[in-house]
Coordinates of C-alpha atoms in Angstrom, one line a residue:
X1 CA 67.9 -64.2 92.0
X2 CA 68.4 -60.5 92.6
X3 CA 67.3 -57.7 90.2
X4 CA 69.8 -55.6 88.3
X5 CA 69.4 -52.2 86.7
X6 CA 68.4 -52.5 83.0
X7 CA 66.7 -49.1 82.6
X8 CA 68.4 -45.8 81.8
X9 CA 67.3 -43.0 83.9
X10 CA 67.3 -39.2 83.3
X11 CA 69.5 -37.3 85.7
X12 CA 69.0 -33.9 87.3
X13 CA 70.0 -31.2 89.7
X14 CA 68.3 -30.4 93.0
X15 CA 65.6 -27.9 93.1
X16 CA 64.3 -26.2 96.2
X17 CA 60.6 -26.4 95.4
X18 CA 58.7 -23.8 97.3
X19 CA 59.8 -21.5 100.1
X20 CA 61.8 -23.0 103.0
X21 CA 61.4 -26.5 101.9
X22 CA 64.6 -28.3 102.7
X23 CA 65.3 -30.3 105.8
X24 CA 69.0 -30.7 105.4
X25 CA 70.8 -33.6 107.0
X26 CA 73.8 -33.1 109.3
X27 CA 76.2 -34.8 107.1
X28 CA 77.0 -31.9 104.8
X29 CA 80.9 -32.2 105.1
X30 CA 83.7 -31.4 102.8
X31 CA 84.9 -34.0 100.5
X32 CA 88.5 -35.3 100.9
X33 CA 91.2 -33.0 99.7
X34 CA 91.4 -32.9 95.9
X35 CA 87.9 -34.4 95.5
X36 CA 85.7 -33.2 92.7
X37 CA 82.1 -34.2 92.8
X38 CA 80.4 -34.3 89.4
X39 CA 76.7 -34.4 90.1
X40 CA 75.7 -32.8 86.8
X41 CA 79.0 -33.2 85.0
X42 CA 80.8 -35.8 82.9
X43 CA 81.0 -38.2 85.8
X44 CA 84.4 -39.5 84.8
X45 CA 86.5 -38.1 87.7
X46 CA 87.3 -40.0 90.8
X47 CA 84.2 -38.8 92.7
X48 CA 80.7 -38.9 91.4
X49 CA 77.6 -37.4 93.1
X50 CA 74.7 -39.8 92.7
X51 CA 71.3 -38.3 93.2
X52 CA 68.9 -40.6 95.2
X53 CA 65.3 -39.4 95.0
X54 CA 63.0 -41.2 97.4
X55 CA 59.5 -41.3 98.9
X56 CA 57.4 -43.8 100.9
X57 CA 53.8 -44.6 101.9
X58 CA 52.1 -43.3 98.7
X59 CA 49.1 -45.6 99.3
X60 CA 47.7 -45.1 95.9
X61 CA 47.1 -41.3 96.4
X62 CA 47.1 -40.4 92.7
X63 CA 44.7 -37.4 93.1
X64 CA 45.8 -34.6 95.4
X65 CA 45.0 -35.6 99.0
X66 CA 42.4 -33.4 100.7
X67 CA 41.9 -32.0 104.2
X68 CA 44.6 -32.8 106.8
X69 CA 46.0 -35.5 104.4
X70 CA 47.0 -32.7 102.0
X71 CA 48.8 -30.5 104.5
X72 CA 52.3 -30.2 106.1
X73 CA 53.5 -28.3 109.2
X74 CA 56.5 -25.9 108.5
X75 CA 58.8 -24.9 111.3
X76 CA 59.8 -21.2 111.1
X77 CA 63.1 -19.7 112.2
X78 CA 61.5 -18.1 115.2
X79 CA 60.4 -21.5 116.5
X80 CA 56.7 -21.1 115.6
X81 CA 54.9 -23.3 113.0
X82 CA 52.7 -22.7 110.0
X83 CA 50.5 -24.9 107.9
X84 CA 51.4 -25.5 104.3
X85 CA 48.1 -26.4 102.5
X86 CA 47.5 -28.1 99.2
X87 CA 50.5 -30.4 98.9
X88 CA 50.8 -33.8 97.1
X89 CA 49.2 -35.5 94.1
X90 CA 50.9 -37.7 91.6
X91 CA 50.5 -35.0 88.8
X92 CA 52.7 -32.7 90.8
X93 CA 55.0 -35.3 92.2
X94 CA 55.9 -36.3 88.7
X95 CA 56.7 -32.7 87.7
X96 CA 58.8 -32.2 90.8
X97 CA 60.8 -35.5 90.3
X98 CA 61.3 -34.7 86.6
X99 CA 62.6 -31.2 87.4
X100 CA 64.9 -32.6 90.1
X101 CA 66.4 -35.0 87.6
X102 CA 67.3 -32.4 84.9
X103 CA 70.9 -32.2 84.0
X104 CA 71.9 -35.0 86.4
X105 CA 73.5 -38.0 84.7
X106 CA 73.4 -40.2 87.9
X107 CA 69.9 -40.2 89.4
X108 CA 68.0 -43.1 91.1
X109 CA 64.5 -43.0 92.3
X110 CA 63.6 -45.4 95.1
X111 CA 60.8 -46.0 97.5
X112 CA 60.4 -47.6 101.0
X113 CA 57.1 -49.5 100.8
X114 CA 53.3 -49.1 100.9
X115 CA 53.1 -47.8 97.4
X116 CA 49.7 -49.6 97.2
X117 CA 47.1 -50.7 99.6
X118 CA 44.7 -48.6 101.7
X119 CA 44.2 -46.6 98.6
X120 CA 41.5 -44.1 97.4
X121 CA 38.8 -45.5 95.1
X122 CA 40.3 -44.5 91.8
X123 CA 43.2 -47.0 92.5
X124 CA 41.7 -49.4 95.1
X125 CA 38.6 -50.2 93.1
X126 CA 41.0 -51.6 90.4
X127 CA 43.3 -53.4 92.8
X128 CA 45.9 -50.6 92.5
X129 CA 46.8 -51.2 88.9
X130 CA 46.4 -47.4 88.2
X131 CA 49.1 -46.7 90.9
X132 CA 51.5 -49.2 89.5
X133 CA 50.9 -47.7 86.0
X134 CA 51.7 -44.2 87.5
X135 CA 54.8 -45.4 89.2
X136 CA 56.0 -47.0 85.9
X137 CA 55.6 -43.5 84.3
X138 CA 57.4 -41.8 87.2
X139 CA 60.4 -44.0 86.4
X140 CA 60.6 -45.6 89.8
X141 CA 63.8 -47.8 89.9
X142 CA 63.1 -49.9 92.9
X143 CA 61.1 -50.2 96.1
X144 CA 60.9 -52.4 99.2
X145 CA 57.6 -54.0 100.0
X146 CA 55.6 -52.6 102.9
X147 CA 52.9 -54.2 105.0
X148 CA 50.1 -52.9 102.8
X149 CA 51.6 -54.6 99.8
X150 CA 50.3 -57.8 101.5
X151 CA 46.7 -56.5 102.0
X152 CA 45.4 -58.9 99.3
X153 CA 48.0 -61.6 100.0
X154 CA 51.2 -62.8 98.4
X155 CA 49.5 -64.0 95.3
X156 CA 48.2 -60.6 94.4
X157 CA 51.5 -59.1 95.3
X158 CA 53.1 -61.4 92.7
X159 CA 50.5 -60.2 90.1
X160 CA 51.3 -56.7 91.0
X161 CA 55.0 -57.4 90.3
X162 CA 54.6 -59.6 87.2
X163 CA 51.4 -58.4 85.6
X164 CA 48.3 -60.2 84.3
X165 CA 44.6 -59.5 84.8
X166 CA 42.9 -59.9 88.1
X167 CA 42.0 -63.7 88.8
X168 CA 38.4 -63.0 89.5
X169 CA 37.6 -59.6 88.1
X170 CA 39.6 -60.0 84.9
X171 CA 40.9 -57.1 82.8
X172 CA 39.5 -53.7 83.7
X173 CA 40.1 -52.1 80.3
X174 CA 38.9 -53.9 77.1
X175 CA 41.8 -55.0 75.1
X176 CA 44.4 -54.1 77.7
X177 CA 46.4 -56.5 79.9
X178 CA 47.9 -55.2 83.1
X179 CA 51.7 -55.4 82.5
X180 CA 52.8 -55.2 86.2
X181 CA 55.6 -53.1 87.8
X182 CA 58.6 -52.2 85.6
X183 CA 60.6 -51.8 88.9
X184 CA 61.5 -54.6 91.3
X185 CA 59.8 -55.0 94.6
X186 CA 62.4 -56.2 97.2
X187 CA 61.3 -58.4 100.1
X188 CA 64.6 -59.7 101.5
X189 CA 63.1 -60.7 105.0
X190 CA 59.9 -62.3 103.6
X191 CA 60.8 -65.9 103.1
X192 CA 58.8 -69.0 102.2
X193 CA 58.5 -71.3 105.3
X194 CA 59.0 -74.5 103.2
X195 CA 62.4 -73.7 101.8
X196 CA 63.6 -70.4 103.3
X197 CA 63.9 -68.7 100.0
X198 CA 62.9 -65.0 99.6
X199 CA 59.4 -64.4 98.2
X200 CA 60.7 -61.7 95.9
X201 CA 64.1 -60.3 95.1
X202 CA 66.1 -59.5 98.1
X203 CA 68.3 -56.8 96.5
X204 CA 68.9 -54.8 93.4
X205 CA 72.0 -53.4 91.9
X206 CA 72.0 -50.1 90.0
X207 CA 74.7 -49.5 87.6
X208 CA 75.7 -46.5 85.4
X209 CA 79.2 -46.1 83.8
X210 CA 80.9 -48.3 86.3
X211 CA 79.1 -46.7 89.3
X212 CA 77.4 -49.5 91.3
X213 CA 74.9 -49.1 94.2
X214 CA 73.2 -51.9 95.8
X215 CA 69.7 -51.6 97.4
X216 CA 68.4 -54.1 100.0
X217 CA 64.7 -54.0 100.6
X218 CA 62.9 -55.2 103.8
X219 CA 59.6 -54.6 105.5
X220 CA 59.0 -54.5 109.2
X221 CA 59.3 -57.8 111.0
X222 CA 56.0 -57.2 112.6
X223 CA 54.1 -57.3 109.2
X224 CA 52.4 -60.5 110.1
X225 CA 50.6 -58.8 113.0
X226 CA 49.2 -56.0 110.9
X227 CA 47.8 -57.8 107.8
X228 CA 45.3 -60.5 107.2
X229 CA 46.8 -63.9 108.2
X230 CA 45.0 -65.7 105.4
X231 CA 47.0 -63.9 102.7
X232 CA 50.4 -64.6 104.1
X233 CA 50.1 -68.3 105.0
X234 CA 53.3 -70.0 104.6
X235 CA 55.4 -66.9 104.8
X236 CA 57.9 -65.8 107.5
X237 CA 58.9 -62.2 108.2
X238 CA 62.5 -62.0 109.5
X239 CA 64.4 -59.6 111.6
X240 CA 65.2 -56.4 109.8
X241 CA 68.8 -56.0 111.0
X242 CA 69.8 -59.6 110.5
X243 CA 68.4 -59.6 107.0
X244 CA 70.1 -56.3 106.0
X245 CA 73.4 -57.4 107.4
X246 CA 73.1 -60.8 105.6
X247 CA 72.6 -59.3 102.2
X248 CA 75.2 -56.5 102.8
X249 CA 77.8 -59.3 102.9
X250 CA 76.3 -60.9 99.7
X251 CA 76.6 -57.5 97.9
X252 CA 80.2 -57.1 99.1
X253 CA 81.1 -60.5 97.8
X254 CA 79.8 -59.3 94.4
X255 CA 82.0 -56.3 94.6
X256 CA 79.2 -53.9 95.5
X257 CA 80.4 -51.7 98.5
X258 CA 77.9 -48.8 98.1
X259 CA 74.7 -50.0 99.7
X260 CA 71.3 -48.3 100.6
X261 CA 68.7 -50.0 102.7
X262 CA 65.0 -49.5 101.9
X263 CA 63.3 -50.2 105.0
X264 CA 59.5 -50.1 105.7
X265 CA 59.8 -49.2 109.3
X266 CA 60.3 -45.8 110.8
X267 CA 60.6 -43.4 113.6
X268 CA 58.8 -40.5 115.3
X269 CA 60.5 -37.1 115.3
X270 CA 60.0 -34.9 118.4
X271 CA 58.3 -32.3 116.1
X272 CA 55.6 -32.9 113.5
X273 CA 57.1 -30.3 111.3
X274 CA 58.6 -31.7 108.1
X275 CA 61.7 -29.5 108.3
X276 CA 62.5 -30.0 112.0
X277 CA 66.1 -30.7 112.6
X278 CA 66.0 -34.0 114.4
X279 CA 69.8 -33.8 115.0
X280 CA 69.3 -30.9 117.3
X281 CA 70.5 -31.6 120.9
X282 CA 68.4 -31.1 123.9
X283 CA 66.0 -33.1 126.1
X284 CA 63.0 -34.3 124.2
X285 CA 64.6 -33.6 120.9
X286 CA 65.6 -35.9 118.1
X287 CA 63.9 -39.0 116.9
X288 CA 62.5 -42.1 118.7
X289 CA 60.7 -45.3 117.6
X290 CA 61.9 -48.7 116.2
X291 CA 64.1 -47.1 113.5
X292 CA 66.6 -45.8 116.1
X293 CA 67.6 -49.3 117.4
X294 CA 67.6 -50.8 113.9
X295 CA 69.9 -48.0 112.5
X296 CA 72.3 -48.5 115.4
X297 CA 72.8 -52.1 114.6
X298 CA 72.7 -52.2 110.7
X299 CA 76.1 -52.9 109.3
X300 CA 78.4 -49.8 108.9
X301 CA 78.9 -50.8 105.3
X302 CA 75.2 -49.6 104.7
X303 CA 75.6 -46.0 103.6
X304 CA 72.0 -44.6 104.1
X305 CA 68.6 -45.9 105.3
X306 CA 65.5 -44.8 103.4
X307 CA 62.4 -45.5 105.7
X308 CA 58.7 -45.3 106.0
X309 CA 55.6 -46.8 107.8
X310 CA 55.2 -44.1 110.4
X311 CA 54.1 -41.5 107.9
X312 CA 56.5 -39.0 109.5
X313 CA 59.0 -36.7 107.8
X314 CA 62.7 -36.6 108.9
X315 CA 66.2 -36.3 107.5
X316 CA 68.3 -37.3 110.5
X317 CA 71.6 -39.0 111.4
X318 CA 71.7 -41.9 113.7
X319 CA 75.1 -43.4 114.7
X320 CA 76.0 -46.8 113.1
X321 CA 77.5 -49.7 115.1
X322 CA 80.9 -48.0 114.8
X323 CA 79.6 -44.8 116.3
X324 CA 79.7 -42.9 113.0
X325 CA 76.7 -40.8 111.9
X326 CA 74.6 -42.2 109.1
X327 CA 71.6 -40.6 107.3
X328 CA 68.1 -41.9 107.9
X329 CA 65.2 -40.4 105.9
X330 CA 61.4 -40.5 105.4
X331 CA 59.3 -38.5 103.2
X332 CA 56.1 -38.5 105.2
X333 CA 53.2 -40.0 103.1
X334 CA 50.7 -39.8 100.3
X335 CA 53.2 -38.1 97.9
X336 CA 53.4 -34.8 99.9
X337 CA 57.2 -34.9 100.1
X338 CA 60.2 -36.3 98.4
X339 CA 63.7 -36.7 99.7
X340 CA 66.8 -35.7 97.7
X341 CA 69.9 -37.4 99.0
X342 CA 73.4 -36.9 97.5
X343 CA 75.6 -40.0 97.7
X344 CA 79.1 -39.2 96.6
X345 CA 80.7 -42.3 95.1
X346 CA 84.5 -42.9 95.1
X347 CA 85.5 -44.7 91.9
X348 CA 88.8 -45.8 93.5
X349 CA 87.2 -47.5 96.6
X350 CA 83.9 -48.2 95.0
X351 CA 82.2 -46.9 98.1
X352 CA 80.2 -43.9 99.3
X353 CA 82.0 -41.1 101.0
X354 CA 79.9 -41.2 104.1
X355 CA 81.1 -37.8 105.4
X356 CA 79.7 -36.2 102.2
X357 CA 76.2 -37.7 102.4
X358 CA 73.5 -35.0 102.6
X359 CA 69.7 -35.2 102.5
X360 CA 66.8 -32.7 102.1
X361 CA 63.0 -33.2 102.1
X362 CA 61.1 -31.2 99.5
X363 CA 57.5 -30.3 99.5
X364 CA 55.4 -31.4 96.5
X365 CA 53.8 -28.1 95.9
X366 CA 50.9 -27.6 93.5
X367 CA 52.3 -24.4 92.0
X368 CA 54.0 -26.3 89.2
X369 CA 52.5 -27.5 86.0
X370 CA 50.6 -30.8 86.2
X371 CA 52.3 -33.7 84.4
X372 CA 50.0 -34.3 81.4
X373 CA 50.5 -38.1 81.3
X374 CA 49.4 -38.4 84.9
X375 CA 46.4 -36.2 84.3
X376 CA 45.4 -38.5 81.3
X377 CA 45.9 -41.6 83.5
X378 CA 43.8 -40.2 86.4
X379 CA 41.1 -39.1 84.0
X380 CA 40.9 -42.4 82.3
X381 CA 40.6 -44.4 85.5
X382 CA 38.1 -42.0 87.0
X383 CA 35.9 -42.4 84.1
X384 CA 35.7 -46.1 84.8
X385 CA 35.1 -45.5 88.5
X386 CA 32.5 -42.7 88.1
X387 CA 29.3 -44.7 88.1
X388 CA 30.2 -46.1 91.6
X389 CA 32.3 -43.2 93.0
X390 CA 29.9 -40.3 92.5
X391 CA 26.9 -41.8 94.3
X392 CA 25.9 -39.6 97.4
X393 CA 25.9 -41.6 100.6
X394 CA 25.6 -38.9 103.3
X395 CA 26.0 -35.1 104.2
X396 CA 28.2 -33.4 106.6
X397 CA 28.2 -29.8 108.0
X398 CA 31.9 -29.3 108.3
X399 CA 35.2 -31.1 107.8
X400 CA 35.4 -34.3 110.0
X401 CA 39.1 -34.5 110.5
X402 CA 41.5 -37.4 110.8
X403 CA 44.8 -35.6 112.0
X404 CA 48.0 -37.3 110.9
X405 CA 49.9 -36.0 114.0
X406 CA 51.1 -39.1 115.9
X407 CA 50.1 -37.3 119.2
X408 CA 46.5 -36.8 118.0
X409 CA 45.3 -39.9 119.9
X410 CA 41.5 -39.3 119.6
X411 CA 40.3 -38.2 116.2
X412 CA 36.8 -36.8 115.3
X413 CA 36.6 -39.2 112.3
X414 CA 37.7 -42.2 114.3
X415 CA 34.9 -41.4 116.9
X416 CA 32.4 -41.2 114.1
X417 CA 33.4 -44.6 112.7
X418 CA 33.4 -46.3 116.1
X419 CA 29.9 -44.9 116.7
X420 CA 28.8 -46.2 113.3
X421 CA 30.2 -49.6 114.1
X422 CA 28.5 -49.8 117.4
X423 CA 25.1 -48.8 116.0
X424 CA 25.6 -51.3 113.1
X425 CA 26.5 -54.2 115.4
X426 CA 24.1 -53.4 118.4
X427 CA 20.9 -55.0 117.3
X428 CA 20.4 -58.5 118.8
X429 CA 20.3 -60.1 115.4
X430 CA 23.5 -58.2 114.3
X431 CA 25.6 -59.2 117.3
X432 CA 24.3 -57.3 120.3
X433 CA 27.4 -55.2 120.6
X434 CA 27.7 -53.0 123.8
X435 CA 30.8 -50.9 122.6
X436 CA 33.1 -50.6 119.6
X437 CA 36.8 -50.4 119.0
X438 CA 38.4 -49.1 115.8
X439 CA 42.1 -49.4 114.8
X440 CA 43.5 -46.0 114.0
X441 CA 45.4 -47.1 111.0
X442 CA 42.1 -48.2 109.4
X443 CA 41.0 -44.6 109.0
X444 CA 42.8 -43.4 105.9
X445 CA 41.6 -39.9 105.1
X446 CA 39.4 -37.1 106.5
X447 CA 35.9 -36.3 105.3
X448 CA 36.1 -32.8 103.7
X449 CA 33.2 -30.5 103.4
X450 CA 34.3 -28.8 100.2
X451 CA 33.1 -30.7 97.1
X452 CA 35.7 -32.8 95.3
X453 CA 33.7 -32.7 92.1
X454 CA 30.2 -31.8 90.9
X455 CA 28.4 -33.3 94.0
X456 CA 28.2 -30.1 95.9
X457 CA 29.7 -28.9 99.3
X458 CA 28.9 -31.2 102.2
X459 CA 28.0 -34.3 100.1
X460 CA 29.8 -37.4 100.9
X461 CA 30.1 -39.6 97.9
X462 CA 30.7 -43.3 97.9
X463 CA 34.2 -42.6 96.5
X464 CA 35.0 -40.4 99.4
X465 CA 33.7 -42.9 102.0
X466 CA 35.8 -45.6 100.3
X467 CA 38.8 -43.4 100.7
X468 CA 38.2 -43.3 104.4
X469 CA 37.8 -47.0 104.8
X470 CA 39.2 -48.8 101.8
X471 CA 40.0 -52.2 103.3
X472 CA 36.4 -53.7 103.2
X473 CA 37.1 -55.4 106.6
X474 CA 34.2 -57.5 107.8
X475 CA 32.7 -56.3 111.1
X476 CA 32.4 -58.7 114.0
X477 CA 30.8 -58.8 117.4
X478 CA 32.7 -60.9 120.0
X479 CA 32.7 -61.7 123.7
X480 CA 35.5 -60.2 125.8
X481 CA 35.7 -60.2 129.6
X482 CA 36.2 -56.8 131.4
X483 CA 39.8 -58.0 132.2
X484 CA 40.5 -58.6 128.5
X485 CA 39.0 -55.3 127.6
X486 CA 41.4 -53.6 130.1
X487 CA 44.3 -55.6 128.7
X488 CA 43.3 -54.4 125.2
X489 CA 43.5 -50.7 126.3
X490 CA 46.9 -51.5 128.0
X491 CA 48.3 -53.1 124.8
X492 CA 47.8 -49.8 123.0
X493 CA 50.8 -48.5 125.0
X494 CA 52.8 -51.6 125.8
X495 CA 54.4 -54.7 124.4
X496 CA 54.6 -54.4 120.6
X497 CA 53.1 -50.9 120.8
X498 CA 55.2 -49.4 123.6
X499 CA 57.6 -47.7 121.3
X500 CA 54.9 -46.4 118.9
X501 CA 51.5 -46.4 120.7
X502 CA 48.4 -47.4 118.7
X503 CA 45.5 -45.7 120.4
X504 CA 42.2 -47.4 119.4
X505 CA 39.2 -45.1 118.4
X506 CA 36.3 -45.9 120.9
X507 CA 32.5 -45.6 120.7
X508 CA 31.1 -42.6 122.7
X509 CA 30.0 -44.7 125.7
X510 CA 33.6 -45.8 126.6
X511 CA 35.8 -43.3 128.4
X512 CA 39.1 -43.6 130.2
X513 CA 42.3 -41.7 131.1
X514 CA 45.6 -42.0 129.3
X515 CA 48.5 -40.8 131.5
X516 CA 51.5 -40.1 129.4
X517 CA 53.6 -39.3 132.5
X518 CA 53.9 -43.0 133.1
X519 CA 55.3 -45.9 131.1
X520 CA 53.9 -49.0 129.5
X521 CA 50.6 -50.5 130.6
X522 CA 50.5 -48.1 133.6
X523 CA 49.6 -45.4 131.2
X524 CA 46.0 -46.7 131.3
X525 CA 44.4 -45.5 134.5
X526 CA 42.4 -48.6 135.4
X527 CA 40.0 -46.9 137.7
X528 CA 39.1 -44.4 134.9
X529 CA 37.8 -47.0 132.4
X530 CA 34.1 -46.6 132.2
X531 CA 31.3 -48.0 130.0
X532 CA 28.1 -45.8 130.0
X533 CA 29.5 -44.0 133.1
X534 CA 30.0 -47.2 135.1
X535 CA 33.4 -48.7 135.9
X536 CA 34.0 -52.0 133.9
X537 CA 33.6 -55.2 135.8
X538 CA 36.7 -57.3 135.3
X539 CA 34.7 -60.5 135.6
X540 CA 31.8 -59.5 133.4
X541 CA 31.4 -60.5 129.7
X542 CA 30.9 -57.6 127.2
X543 CA 29.9 -57.8 123.5
X544 CA 32.4 -55.8 121.5
X545 CA 32.2 -54.6 117.9
X546 CA 35.4 -54.6 115.9
X547 CA 36.6 -55.5 112.4
X548 CA 38.1 -58.8 111.5
X549 CA 41.6 -57.4 111.4
X550 CA 41.4 -56.4 115.2
X551 CA 39.6 -59.6 116.0
X552 CA 42.6 -61.5 114.6
X553 CA 45.0 -59.7 116.9
X554 CA 46.1 -57.1 114.4
X555 CA 48.2 -54.1 115.4
X556 CA 49.7 -55.8 118.3
X557 CA 46.4 -56.5 120.2
X558 CA 47.2 -60.2 121.0
X559 CA 44.5 -60.4 123.6
X560 CA 41.8 -59.8 121.1
X561 CA 42.5 -63.3 119.6
X562 CA 41.1 -64.7 122.8
X563 CA 37.6 -63.6 122.0
X564 CA 34.6 -66.0 122.0
X565 CA 31.2 -66.2 120.2
X566 CA 32.2 -64.3 117.1
X567 CA 29.4 -63.2 114.9
X568 CA 30.3 -61.7 111.4
X569 CA 28.4 -58.8 110.1
X570 CA 28.4 -56.4 107.2
X571 CA 31.6 -54.8 105.9
X572 CA 33.1 -51.8 107.7
X573 CA 32.4 -49.6 104.7
X574 CA 28.8 -50.8 104.5
X575 CA 28.2 -50.1 108.2
X576 CA 29.9 -46.6 107.8
X577 CA 27.8 -45.6 104.8
X578 CA 24.6 -46.9 106.4
X579 CA 25.3 -44.6 109.5
X580 CA 25.9 -41.6 107.2
X581 CA 22.6 -42.3 105.5
X582 CA 20.7 -42.8 108.7
X583 CA 22.0 -39.6 110.4
X584 CA 22.3 -37.0 107.8
X585 CA 20.2 -35.3 105.1
X586 CA 20.9 -32.3 102.8
X587 CA 18.8 -30.2 105.3
X588 CA 20.3 -31.7 108.4
X589 CA 23.9 -32.6 107.7
X590 CA 26.0 -34.5 110.3
X591 CA 28.2 -32.4 112.5
X592 CA 31.7 -33.5 113.5
X593 CA 31.5 -35.5 116.8
X594 CA 33.1 -34.1 119.8
X595 CA 36.4 -35.4 121.3
X596 CA 36.9 -36.1 125.0
X597 CA 36.3 -39.8 125.3
X598 CA 40.0 -40.2 126.0
X599 CA 41.4 -37.8 128.7
X600 CA 45.1 -37.4 128.0
X601 CA 47.5 -36.4 130.9
X602 CA 50.8 -35.1 129.8

């Protein structure tokens, strides 16, 4: 049973929020002769401009993200770039969206997954109920599921959708019962193995004054490889293209010809600037990654693809199977951007005029008034979290960064965490680890020197440490042969990770060379892999520290499932905070670790 629109939404005009903020898609073409779009008008002519506002990968970032997580890169006309600081935050996102809807009778707000999961403490501590409450107030109409919606398993996702207090922790506020999401989560390609039926609604039909637009929501087929296996037992994650094409036909049979796919899978533009023109010709330009092949094979009847997962920003066109350009968008992550897409609806054909579709990404600046209802919401939940969140756990001398740039393979904070995991699991009674590997996606935010509250500059609070590592993965120490360790490094850039490499963060005693002039597994220079300065012995057994997610083969590291002699230790967060406590004091704060463990050849 699919969801249909029951809510009325306020409409609005496009605002260019901030200077130079639009990334305009290439499909800004004239309407057919005699057409009269009515984006803000009566909407009773033949053509109606429908506003689609979208975003993705919010990850419970209710408060303004800090450090590199709160920045964007802007591409200037002369080809140079500049950094835009202080962007994002749901108080500002709400204001921008509400301003954008003003005067627009036909406005839809949609998302492409990972609204929750890997969230900062103010949301994560309460199993993301605060974020769902915020999204309800934002008037989100519909979203696809993302892989992080499955972080706590399918049963918890059902609670997020339908409401009810947490099964073990109960209700977090006295006298208040969590009501769940007012919007449908779509999961067309997530089916139950027993009967093949979708776990949640596969599609949603939005309707206003006879204008109908269908939304099909899917997550990436590889979700099972990047979430805990325990929480998704009995579920199957199907092919994105096959699923979207299947439900496109279902919607067409229902008389819905205007269709948007909400897809939690994405691409990698050639530039990290949010306003980069990824339709520009030239060698090395454009967009790559899984979304390209998906977009080229999704039915031409689908009018636009709203995507996510890679945390990149783009408003591109990719040819459909008929060779016609079609808009594909993503609004980076953490509520730093939103996308405004114009869908011109033809009442006569009941379809979108594809040649008139245009998209622009807009920066969520903090120079607008805060949305008061969001401020109240954040204040309320922060008060509940304060006794835990404000406790100091360590001290730092400067920002310890976690760059969001996809080409920043080795990250200072990733190095720090890998070192912490090695130290925590090295004692004989803790596992006897000789090196540590950390998945890059498990590091969610930088450590910022500037105080976030009253704790003082350089103080790392438990809440800040939780924001960095919110999964509470248990640490393990396992046996791997040198050959398996080499294969692990090769799987960073081959197989499931060839199109979008996942470079592990490594402890300081492991070094190697990554040669990007080569392809696939050959990118790892075998002779360069050294532990404590000595070449690894392919026949020798090593004790390796990693979290349970990696030990289960997560992120495409299938070889790690072949480990032996697993010993489970403390949680990754406990290991991290213990390291901060052991290596820092107010008088001797911890300095950012140097990079250089991975030598990159370009």
